[in-house]
Amino acid sequence: MANTKALTEQVNALEKRVAQLTKTNSQLLDEVTVIKNNYTTLVNEIGQRFQAVQKRFRN
């Protein structure tokens, strides 16, 4: 069985890893938000361009 010192070291290592994962998760969430906004802008602009092309060919 592990002694108290070994368990304390394992807990400290796990706490450090959880902190790293939390930071990474936050960064990924920020990046996904930016990608989502860029995608929305792209879709809206393409829609506007298709409407302009459609109007041009109707006339």
PDB file of C-alpha atoms in Angstrom:
ATOM      1  CA  MET A   1       0.000   0.000   0.000  1.00  0.00           C
ATOM      2  CA  ALA A   2       1.080   3.531  -0.683  1.00  0.00           C
ATOM      3  CA  ASN A   3       2.142   5.681   2.193  1.00  0.00           C
ATOM      4  CA  THR A   4       0.878   9.163   2.944  1.00  0.00           C
ATOM      5  CA  LYS A   5       3.781  10.867   1.172  1.00  0.00           C
ATOM      6  CA  ALA A   6       3.201   8.902  -2.038  1.00  0.00           C
ATOM      7  CA  LEU A   7      -0.528   9.596  -1.938  1.00  0.00           C
ATOM      8  CA  THR A   8       0.106  13.298  -1.338  1.00  0.00           C
ATOM      9  CA  GLU A   9       2.435  13.403  -4.343  1.00  0.00           C
ATOM     10  CA  GLN A  10      -0.164  11.665  -6.498  1.00  0.00           C
ATOM     11  CA  VAL A  11      -2.867  14.087  -5.371  1.00  0.00           C
ATOM     12  CA  ASN A  12      -0.603  17.056  -6.109  1.00  0.00           C
ATOM     13  CA  ALA A  13       0.196  15.679  -9.565  1.00  0.00           C
ATOM     14  CA  LEU A  14      -3.506  15.141 -10.262  1.00  0.00           C
ATOM     15  CA  GLU A  15      -4.362  18.661  -9.093  1.00  0.00           C
ATOM     16  CA  LYS A  16      -1.704  20.066 -11.410  1.00  0.00           C
ATOM     17  CA  ARG A  17      -3.043  18.003 -14.324  1.00  0.00           C
ATOM     18  CA  VAL A  18      -6.618  19.125 -13.638  1.00  0.00           C
ATOM     19  CA  ALA A  19      -5.474  22.758 -13.619  1.00  0.00           C
ATOM     20  CA  GLN A  20      -3.738  22.248 -16.982  1.00  0.00           C
ATOM     21  CA  LEU A  21      -6.806  20.578 -18.464  1.00  0.00           C
ATOM     22  CA  THR A  22      -9.045  23.366 -17.182  1.00  0.00           C
ATOM     23  CA  LYS A  23      -6.812  25.963 -18.836  1.00  0.00           C
ATOM     24  CA  THR A  24      -6.727  24.005 -22.106  1.00  0.00           C
ATOM     25  CA  ASN A  25     -10.495  23.534 -22.025  1.00  0.00           C
ATOM     26  CA  SER A  26     -10.993  27.264 -21.561  1.00  0.00           C
ATOM     27  CA  GLN A  27      -8.705  28.018 -24.507  1.00  0.00           C
ATOM     28  CA  LEU A  28     -10.531  25.500 -26.695  1.00  0.00           C
ATOM     29  CA  LEU A  29     -13.873  27.028 -25.760  1.00  0.00           C
ATOM     30  CA  ASP A  30     -12.574  30.458 -26.776  1.00  0.00           C
ATOM     31  CA  GLU A  31     -11.314  29.071 -30.094  1.00  0.00           C
ATOM     32  CA  VAL A  32     -14.601  27.290 -30.812  1.00  0.00           C
ATOM     33  CA  THR A  33     -16.484  30.528 -30.121  1.00  0.00           C
ATOM     34  CA  VAL A  34     -14.293  32.393 -32.619  1.00  0.00           C
ATOM     35  CA  ILE A  35     -14.756  29.633 -35.222  1.00  0.00           C
ATOM     36  CA  LYS A  36     -18.525  29.675 -34.692  1.00  0.00           C
ATOM     37  CA  ASN A  37     -18.651  33.443 -35.169  1.00  0.00           C
ATOM     38  CA  ASN A  38     -16.497  33.238 -38.294  1.00  0.00           C
ATOM     39  CA  TYR A  39     -18.692  30.466 -39.723  1.00  0.00           C
ATOM     40  CA  THR A  40     -21.854  32.468 -39.049  1.00  0.00           C
ATOM     41  CA  THR A  41     -20.355  35.511 -40.764  1.00  0.00           C
ATOM     42  CA  LEU A  42     -19.271  33.390 -43.728  1.00  0.00           C
ATOM     43  CA  VAL A  43     -22.716  31.833 -44.141  1.00  0.00           C
ATOM     44  CA  ASN A  44     -24.431  35.222 -43.922  1.00  0.00           C
ATOM     45  CA  GLU A  45     -22.095  36.820 -46.457  1.00  0.00           C
ATOM     46  CA  ILE A  46     -22.432  33.920 -48.897  1.00  0.00           C
ATOM     47  CA  GLY A  47     -26.211  34.152 -48.570  1.00  0.00           C
ATOM     48  CA  GLN A  48     -26.091  37.853 -49.402  1.00  0.00           C
ATOM     49  CA  ARG A  49     -23.880  37.223 -52.418  1.00  0.00           C
ATOM     50  CA  PHE A  50     -26.187  34.497 -53.721  1.00  0.00           C
ATOM     51  CA  GLN A  51     -29.131  36.861 -53.354  1.00  0.00           C
ATOM     52  CA  ALA A  52     -27.267  39.539 -55.308  1.00  0.00           C
ATOM     53  CA  VAL A  53     -26.434  37.062 -58.082  1.00  0.00           C
ATOM     54  CA  GLN A  54     -30.016  35.831 -58.158  1.00  0.00           C
ATOM     55  CA  LYS A  55     -31.366  39.396 -58.443  1.00  0.00           C
ATOM     56  CA  ARG A  56     -28.892  40.179 -61.208  1.00  0.00           C
ATOM     57  CA  PHE A  57     -30.016  37.199 -63.303  1.00  0.00           C
ATOM     58  CA  ARG A  58     -33.707  37.900 -62.710  1.00  0.00           C
ATOM     59  CA  ASN A  59     -33.406  41.358 -64.244  1.00  0.00           C
TER      60      ASN A  59
END
